[in-house]
Amino acid sequence: MSKLTFPILQRLADGQFHSGEALAQHFNVSRATIFNALAHAQSLGITLFSVRGRGYKLPHPVVLLDHAQVLQSIGEQREWFHVVILDEVASTNTYLMQQAAKGAAHVTCVAAHMQTQGKGRRGRTWVSQLGASLTFSLLWRFQCGASALSGLSLAVGVALIRTFHQLGLTEVQLKWPNDVLVNGKKLAGILIELQGDMEGPSAAVIGVGINLNLPKHVLNSIDQPATDVASLRDTPISPSEMLGLALKHISDCLQQFEQQGFLGLRDEWLRHHAYQHQAVRMLMPNGVETQGTVKGIAEDGILLVETAFGLQRFSAGEISLRSAS
Ligand code: ATP
């Protein structure tokens, strides 16, 4: 890892060529140091063009996170948040879980320009790219125990719906328990990890990944239908603005969740439910598949499905839901 890699990438963010000599002069280092710092960027999977006589260039201009803009976008509640922007991290969730165990403050947010080993549920992978994805985690400390947090990922889903609505993306829907879809394609995912006692107090690390403008070949490489914000609207959204809005809405929803549980957010969740009254397949971790029709969501976030065995209740973590059509 080179301390210069991300400062150099900031200069390349305009998508123009920058000569090795000009970069070396700017940072007051040798051209070999610039070369090595950018070799590190390439080892992270960042595509860079290097042309003899012209220098280095990113394939497209990119907009990176900016601390001041994130705080501005949070609005009035900004002083409450501790926002940390990392250049590079394996997983914002794993990092923040470690920080939480060491006593990190309530409402700490860690976002990363580059997440190299993003996680989904049960060891799955979350794909992201420099300047093309928003990946962050938020630490929220609860007085109650982990046993009372069953509807938490649904509460966060409502917060993301509000965020997308505020940005004019009104066609977003929720897939139980933790995804945001548009026309059946995944736009954003939520991954929640818990610490603490079942009876309390407890801490949740709420990870969110949002696709902003992933290159087509990356979207197509994901093993289920996926989409990004750029495919849905003409004008780009700055990642800092989106992060600030998401943090504001997540904190609003979590305060409501603390007072009323998921029940207070259930109607809003159901208004955006992708599979309400629809035929679905439920995949169990052991590979067994069941079919049924979704009836709704219980007060505690449990999925209610009418199957051949009657009305069944499924909790998050037990199954993966898929459309039957
Ligand atoms: P579940 O219904 O169990 O939540 P899921 O397949 O949506 O199932 P998650 O753990 O929520 O699983 O998310 C990880 C999965 O999401 C990956 O296995 C992959 O299929 C998909 N995925 C990975 N990266 C992205 C991305 N950037 N955009 C959309 N989908 C992605």
Short mmCIF file of C-alpha atoms and ligand atoms in Angstrom, two decimals:
data_model
loop_
_atom_site.label_atom_id
_atom_site.label_comp_id
_atom_site.label_asym_id
_atom_site.label_seq_id
_atom_site.Cartn_x
_atom_site.Cartn_y
_atom_site.Cartn_z
CA MET A 1 0.00 0.00 0.00
CA SER A 2 1.27 3.47 -0.86
CA LYS A 3 0.15 6.60 0.96
CA LEU A 4 0.26 8.39 -2.39
CA THR A 5 -2.08 6.07 -4.32
CA PHE A 6 -5.33 7.86 -3.46
CA PRO A 7 -3.97 11.42 -3.56
CA ILE A 8 -2.76 10.61 -7.10
CA LEU A 9 -6.14 9.07 -7.99
CA GLN A 10 -7.77 12.31 -6.77
CA ARG A 11 -5.71 14.17 -9.37
CA LEU A 12 -6.65 11.62 -12.04
CA ALA A 13 -10.34 11.90 -11.11
CA ASP A 14 -10.88 14.43 -13.93
CA GLY A 15 -10.45 11.58 -16.44
CA GLN A 16 -7.65 13.47 -18.25
CA PHE A 17 -4.07 12.39 -18.92
CA HIS A 18 -1.52 13.44 -16.30
CA SER A 19 2.14 12.88 -17.11
CA GLY A 20 4.31 10.93 -14.70
CA GLU A 21 6.64 13.91 -14.63
CA ALA A 22 3.90 16.40 -13.66
CA LEU A 23 2.61 14.06 -10.96
CA ALA A 24 6.12 13.49 -9.63
CA GLN A 25 6.69 17.23 -9.51
CA HIS A 26 3.35 17.89 -7.80
CA PHE A 27 3.97 15.35 -5.05
CA ASN A 28 7.69 16.05 -4.89
CA VAL A 29 8.64 12.40 -5.42
CA SER A 30 10.34 10.40 -8.18
CA ARG A 31 8.50 9.06 -11.25
CA ALA A 32 9.25 5.55 -9.98
CA THR A 33 7.31 6.37 -6.79
CA ILE A 34 4.34 7.51 -8.90
CA PHE A 35 4.61 4.33 -10.97
CA ASN A 36 4.63 2.14 -7.85
CA ALA A 37 1.72 3.99 -6.24
CA LEU A 38 -0.36 3.49 -9.38
CA ALA A 39 0.73 -0.15 -9.70
CA HIS A 40 -0.86 -0.56 -6.26
CA ALA A 41 -4.10 0.99 -7.59
CA GLN A 42 -4.10 -1.56 -10.40
CA SER A 43 -3.54 -4.39 -7.94
CA LEU A 44 -6.80 -3.28 -6.26
CA GLY A 45 -8.64 -3.77 -9.56
CA ILE A 46 -8.70 -0.09 -10.58
CA THR A 47 -8.42 0.27 -14.37
CA LEU A 48 -5.80 2.82 -15.44
CA PHE A 49 -4.52 3.71 -18.88
CA SER A 50 -0.81 4.36 -19.14
CA VAL A 51 0.37 5.76 -22.50
CA ARG A 52 4.02 6.50 -23.24
CA GLY A 53 4.52 10.23 -23.76
CA ARG A 54 1.11 11.16 -22.33
CA GLY A 55 1.01 9.67 -18.86
CA TYR A 56 -1.75 8.10 -16.78
CA LYS A 57 -5.51 8.37 -17.06
CA LEU A 58 -8.65 6.82 -15.56
CA PRO A 59 -11.14 5.48 -18.15
CA HIS A 60 -13.74 8.10 -17.07
CA PRO A 61 -13.90 11.07 -14.73
CA VAL A 62 -14.88 9.93 -11.23
CA VAL A 63 -16.33 11.78 -8.26
CA LEU A 64 -14.91 10.68 -4.92
CA LEU A 65 -16.40 11.18 -1.47
CA ASP A 66 -15.80 14.52 0.19
CA HIS A 67 -16.10 14.80 3.97
CA ALA A 68 -17.44 18.38 4.03
CA GLN A 69 -20.06 17.64 1.36
CA VAL A 70 -21.25 14.53 3.22
CA LEU A 71 -21.79 16.58 6.39
CA GLN A 72 -23.56 19.31 4.45
CA SER A 73 -25.89 16.77 2.90
CA ILE A 74 -26.78 15.23 6.30
CA GLY A 75 -28.28 18.62 7.23
CA GLU A 76 -29.20 19.75 10.72
CA GLN A 77 -28.25 16.49 12.41
CA ARG A 78 -24.69 16.60 11.07
CA GLU A 79 -23.00 17.27 14.41
CA TRP A 80 -24.27 14.03 15.78
CA PHE A 81 -22.39 11.90 13.22
CA HIS A 82 -18.75 10.81 13.20
CA VAL A 83 -17.99 10.33 9.52
CA VAL A 84 -14.74 8.63 8.53
CA ILE A 85 -13.78 8.23 4.87
CA LEU A 86 -11.18 5.55 4.20
CA ASP A 87 -9.31 5.28 0.92
CA GLU A 88 -9.18 1.51 0.90
CA VAL A 89 -10.56 -1.18 3.18
CA ALA A 90 -11.40 -4.87 2.85
CA SER A 91 -14.96 -4.41 4.16
CA THR A 92 -16.45 -1.34 5.87
CA ASN A 93 -18.63 -3.69 7.97
CA THR A 94 -15.70 -5.80 9.19
CA TYR A 95 -13.67 -2.65 9.95
CA LEU A 96 -16.51 -1.01 11.88
CA MET A 97 -17.32 -4.24 13.78
CA GLN A 98 -13.70 -4.18 14.99
CA GLN A 99 -13.91 -0.49 15.88
CA ALA A 100 -17.24 -1.09 17.68
CA ALA A 101 -15.63 -3.79 19.83
CA LYS A 102 -12.95 -1.25 20.77
CA GLY A 103 -15.60 1.28 21.84
CA ALA A 104 -16.31 3.36 18.71
CA ALA A 105 -19.01 5.95 19.32
CA HIS A 106 -22.72 5.58 18.55
CA VAL A 107 -23.51 6.91 15.02
CA THR A 108 -20.02 6.39 13.62
CA CYS A 109 -20.06 6.04 9.84
CA VAL A 110 -17.21 4.52 7.86
CA ALA A 111 -17.29 4.93 4.08
CA ALA A 112 -14.63 3.77 1.65
CA HIS A 113 -13.48 4.93 -1.76
CA MET A 114 -12.48 1.37 -2.48
CA GLN A 115 -13.83 -1.73 -0.75
CA THR A 116 -11.80 -4.74 -1.84
CA GLN A 117 -13.66 -7.61 -0.12
CA GLY A 118 -17.25 -6.36 0.20
CA LYS A 119 -19.57 -8.83 1.89
CA GLY A 120 -23.14 -10.03 1.33
CA ARG A 121 -25.04 -12.40 3.58
CA ARG A 122 -23.65 -15.84 4.43
CA GLY A 123 -20.19 -15.26 2.97
CA ARG A 124 -21.39 -13.90 -0.37
CA THR A 125 -19.56 -11.08 -2.14
CA TRP A 126 -20.60 -7.46 -2.77
CA VAL A 127 -19.11 -6.03 -5.98
CA SER A 128 -17.99 -2.37 -6.02
CA GLN A 129 -15.64 -0.11 -7.96
CA LEU A 130 -13.76 3.14 -7.42
CA GLY A 131 -16.05 6.12 -8.05
CA ALA A 132 -18.84 3.83 -9.29
CA SER A 133 -20.30 2.59 -5.99
CA LEU A 134 -21.19 3.94 -2.60
CA THR A 135 -20.19 1.59 0.21
CA PHE A 136 -20.50 2.53 3.87
CA SER A 137 -21.36 1.19 7.31
CA LEU A 138 -23.04 2.89 10.24
CA LEU A 139 -22.66 1.90 13.89
CA TRP A 140 -25.84 2.25 15.95
CA ARG A 141 -25.87 1.34 19.64
CA PHE A 142 -29.18 0.10 21.10
CA GLN A 143 -30.26 -0.13 24.73
CA CYS A 144 -32.32 -3.20 23.85
CA GLY A 145 -30.82 -6.62 23.13
CA ALA A 146 -30.14 -8.20 19.75
CA SER A 147 -33.30 -10.32 20.18
CA ALA A 148 -35.44 -7.17 19.72
CA LEU A 149 -33.78 -6.18 16.44
CA SER A 150 -35.40 -8.65 14.04
CA GLY A 151 -36.98 -5.96 11.82
CA LEU A 152 -33.89 -3.76 11.71
CA SER A 153 -32.81 -4.46 8.12
CA LEU A 154 -36.38 -3.67 6.99
CA ALA A 155 -36.27 -0.34 8.83
CA VAL A 156 -33.05 0.47 6.97
CA GLY A 157 -34.77 -0.52 3.71
CA VAL A 158 -37.43 2.15 4.36
CA ALA A 159 -34.64 4.69 4.93
CA LEU A 160 -33.09 3.82 1.55
CA ILE A 161 -36.48 4.15 -0.15
CA ARG A 162 -36.80 7.66 1.32
CA THR A 163 -33.27 8.46 0.15
CA PHE A 164 -33.93 7.34 -3.43
CA HIS A 165 -37.29 9.14 -3.47
CA GLN A 166 -35.66 12.38 -2.40
CA LEU A 167 -33.28 11.98 -5.35
CA GLY A 168 -36.20 11.46 -7.75
CA LEU A 169 -35.86 7.67 -8.07
CA THR A 170 -39.44 6.74 -7.29
CA GLU A 171 -39.56 3.31 -8.94
CA VAL A 172 -37.48 1.62 -6.22
CA GLN A 173 -38.92 -1.41 -4.40
CA LEU A 174 -37.94 -3.54 -1.43
CA LYS A 175 -37.15 -7.23 -1.46
CA TRP A 176 -37.42 -8.92 1.92
CA PRO A 177 -35.31 -8.75 3.96
CA ASN A 178 -32.52 -6.55 2.71
CA ASP A 179 -32.41 -5.47 -0.94
CA VAL A 180 -33.54 -2.49 -2.99
CA LEU A 181 -34.71 -3.41 -6.50
CA VAL A 182 -35.83 -1.60 -9.63
CA ASN A 183 -37.81 -3.76 -12.07
CA GLY A 184 -36.49 -6.88 -10.34
CA LYS A 185 -32.86 -5.73 -10.63
CA LYS A 186 -30.79 -5.09 -7.53
CA LEU A 187 -29.76 -1.46 -7.03
CA ALA A 188 -28.63 -1.60 -3.40
CA GLY A 189 -28.06 -4.11 -0.62
CA ILE A 190 -28.03 -3.99 3.16
CA LEU A 191 -25.95 -6.18 5.45
CA ILE A 192 -26.46 -5.95 9.21
CA GLU A 193 -24.10 -7.49 11.75
CA LEU A 194 -24.79 -7.43 15.49
CA GLN A 195 -22.70 -7.31 18.63
CA GLY A 196 -23.69 -7.58 22.29
CA ASP A 197 -26.12 -9.59 24.38
CA MET A 198 -29.45 -11.00 23.29
CA GLU A 199 -30.99 -9.10 26.24
CA GLY A 200 -29.03 -5.84 25.76
CA PRO A 201 -27.36 -3.52 25.27
CA SER A 202 -26.37 -4.28 21.68
CA ALA A 203 -24.73 -2.64 18.70
CA ALA A 204 -25.60 -2.96 15.03
CA VAL A 205 -23.23 -2.34 12.16
CA ILE A 206 -25.40 -1.47 9.20
CA GLY A 207 -23.62 -1.94 5.88
CA VAL A 208 -25.03 -0.44 2.69
CA GLY A 209 -23.84 -0.83 -0.89
CA ILE A 210 -25.40 1.29 -3.66
CA ASN A 211 -24.54 0.97 -7.35
CA LEU A 212 -23.97 4.46 -8.78
CA ASN A 213 -22.53 3.94 -12.25
CA LEU A 214 -20.92 0.55 -12.61
CA PRO A 215 -19.41 -0.26 -16.02
CA LYS A 216 -21.74 -2.54 -18.02
CA HIS A 217 -19.31 -5.48 -17.96
CA VAL A 218 -19.19 -5.29 -14.15
CA LEU A 219 -23.01 -5.16 -13.85
CA ASN A 220 -23.23 -8.13 -16.21
CA SER A 221 -20.68 -10.10 -14.21
CA ILE A 222 -22.95 -10.12 -11.13
CA ASP A 223 -24.71 -13.47 -10.85
CA GLN A 224 -28.21 -11.96 -10.48
CA PRO A 225 -29.91 -9.05 -12.30
CA ALA A 226 -28.38 -5.76 -11.11
CA THR A 227 -28.74 -2.11 -12.04
CA ASP A 228 -27.29 1.26 -11.07
CA VAL A 229 -28.40 4.86 -10.53
CA ALA A 230 -26.87 5.99 -13.83
CA SER A 231 -29.21 3.61 -15.72
CA LEU A 232 -32.21 5.26 -14.02
CA ARG A 233 -31.55 8.96 -14.33
CA ASP A 234 -29.72 11.26 -16.72
CA THR A 235 -28.04 13.56 -14.24
CA PRO A 236 -25.45 11.96 -11.98
CA ILE A 237 -25.78 12.06 -8.19
CA SER A 238 -22.70 12.85 -6.17
CA PRO A 239 -21.76 10.03 -3.80
CA SER A 240 -21.30 12.55 -0.98
CA GLU A 241 -24.84 13.88 -1.39
CA MET A 242 -26.22 10.36 -1.49
CA LEU A 243 -24.27 9.30 1.60
CA GLY A 244 -25.40 12.34 3.59
CA LEU A 245 -29.05 11.80 2.67
CA ALA A 246 -28.87 8.08 3.41
CA LEU A 247 -27.36 8.77 6.85
CA LYS A 248 -30.06 11.31 7.65
CA HIS A 249 -32.87 8.96 6.62
CA ILE A 250 -31.31 5.93 8.34
CA SER A 251 -31.00 7.85 11.60
CA ASP A 252 -34.64 9.08 11.31
CA CYS A 253 -35.88 5.53 10.70
CA LEU A 254 -33.76 4.05 13.48
CA GLN A 255 -35.06 6.59 15.99
CA GLN A 256 -38.58 5.63 14.98
CA PHE A 257 -37.60 1.94 15.19
CA GLU A 258 -36.27 2.47 18.74
CA GLN A 259 -39.60 3.96 19.82
CA GLN A 260 -42.11 1.80 17.96
CA GLY A 261 -40.20 -1.22 16.60
CA PHE A 262 -40.70 -2.20 12.98
CA LEU A 263 -44.48 -1.81 13.39
CA GLY A 264 -44.20 1.99 12.99
CA LEU A 265 -42.55 1.57 9.59
CA ARG A 266 -44.41 -1.50 8.35
CA ASP A 267 -47.06 0.26 6.23
CA GLU A 268 -44.43 2.30 4.47
CA TRP A 269 -42.34 -0.84 3.87
CA LEU A 270 -45.35 -2.68 2.42
CA ARG A 271 -46.13 0.17 0.02
CA HIS A 272 -42.83 -0.59 -1.70
CA HIS A 273 -42.83 -4.36 -1.33
CA ALA A 274 -41.66 -5.97 -4.60
CA TYR A 275 -43.36 -9.34 -3.97
CA GLN A 276 -46.57 -8.51 -2.05
CA HIS A 277 -49.24 -11.10 -3.01
CA GLN A 278 -46.89 -12.61 -5.57
CA ALA A 279 -45.74 -16.16 -6.18
CA VAL A 280 -42.22 -16.71 -4.88
CA ARG A 281 -39.60 -19.40 -4.41
CA MET A 282 -37.81 -19.69 -1.09
CA LEU A 283 -34.33 -21.14 -1.11
CA MET A 284 -33.13 -22.77 2.12
CA PRO A 285 -29.42 -22.82 2.99
CA ASN A 286 -29.45 -26.65 2.53
CA GLY A 287 -30.56 -26.24 -1.11
CA VAL A 288 -34.22 -27.18 -0.53
CA GLU A 289 -36.68 -24.96 -2.39
CA THR A 290 -40.31 -24.18 -1.38
CA GLN A 291 -42.93 -22.25 -3.32
CA GLY A 292 -45.70 -20.05 -2.03
CA THR A 293 -47.51 -16.72 -2.21
CA VAL A 294 -46.36 -13.79 -0.10
CA LYS A 295 -49.06 -12.59 2.30
CA GLY A 296 -47.15 -9.79 3.98
CA ILE A 297 -44.75 -8.98 6.78
CA ALA A 298 -45.49 -9.43 10.50
CA GLU A 299 -44.92 -6.67 13.09
CA ASP A 300 -41.48 -8.04 13.90
CA GLY A 301 -40.33 -8.21 10.26
CA ILE A 302 -41.10 -11.92 9.77
CA LEU A 303 -42.11 -12.85 6.18
CA LEU A 304 -45.55 -14.48 5.91
CA VAL A 305 -45.99 -16.91 3.03
CA GLU A 306 -48.94 -19.14 2.14
CA THR A 307 -47.49 -22.52 1.15
CA ALA A 308 -48.87 -26.02 0.60
CA PHE A 309 -48.47 -26.44 4.40
CA GLY A 310 -50.53 -23.34 5.28
CA LEU A 311 -49.35 -19.91 6.39
CA GLN A 312 -45.65 -20.11 7.22
CA ARG A 313 -43.37 -17.60 8.94
CA PHE A 314 -39.79 -17.05 7.81
CA SER A 315 -37.16 -15.00 9.60
CA ALA A 316 -34.27 -13.22 7.89
CA GLY A 317 -31.24 -15.44 7.61
CA GLU A 318 -33.30 -18.60 7.09
CA ILE A 319 -34.11 -18.22 3.42
CA SER A 320 -33.37 -16.36 0.21
CA LEU A 321 -36.45 -15.10 -1.62
CA ARG A 322 -36.78 -15.22 -5.39
CA SER A 323 -39.65 -14.40 -7.77
CA ALA A 324 -41.40 -17.54 -9.07
CA SER A 325 -41.97 -16.00 -12.50
P1 ATP B 1 -30.81 -12.92 -0.16
O1 ATP B 1 -32.15 -12.97 -0.77
O2 ATP B 1 -30.45 -14.11 0.66
O3 ATP B 1 -30.51 -11.63 0.52
P2 ATP B 1 -28.93 -12.19 -2.20
O4 ATP B 1 -28.45 -13.06 -3.32
O5 ATP B 1 -29.55 -10.91 -2.53
O6 ATP B 1 -29.87 -13.10 -1.38
P3 ATP B 1 -27.04 -10.83 -0.45
O7 ATP B 1 -26.13 -11.49 0.53
O8 ATP B 1 -28.06 -9.90 0.04
O9 ATP B 1 -27.67 -11.99 -1.27
O10 ATP B 1 -26.13 -10.04 -1.50
C1 ATP B 1 -25.03 -10.68 -2.13
C2 ATP B 1 -25.40 -11.06 -3.56
O11 ATP B 1 -25.77 -9.88 -4.27
C3 ATP B 1 -24.24 -11.63 -4.35
O12 ATP B 1 -24.17 -13.02 -4.18
C4 ATP B 1 -24.58 -11.24 -5.79
O13 ATP B 1 -25.51 -12.13 -6.34
C5 ATP B 1 -25.30 -9.93 -5.62
N1 ATP B 1 -24.41 -8.75 -5.78
C6 ATP B 1 -23.10 -8.61 -5.48
N2 ATP B 1 -22.67 -7.37 -5.75
C7 ATP B 1 -23.73 -6.70 -6.23
C8 ATP B 1 -23.93 -5.37 -6.67
N3 ATP B 1 -22.95 -4.47 -6.70
N4 ATP B 1 -25.18 -5.04 -7.12
C9 ATP B 1 -26.19 -5.92 -7.12
N5 ATP B 1 -26.07 -7.19 -6.70
C10 ATP B 1 -24.85 -7.58 -6.25
#
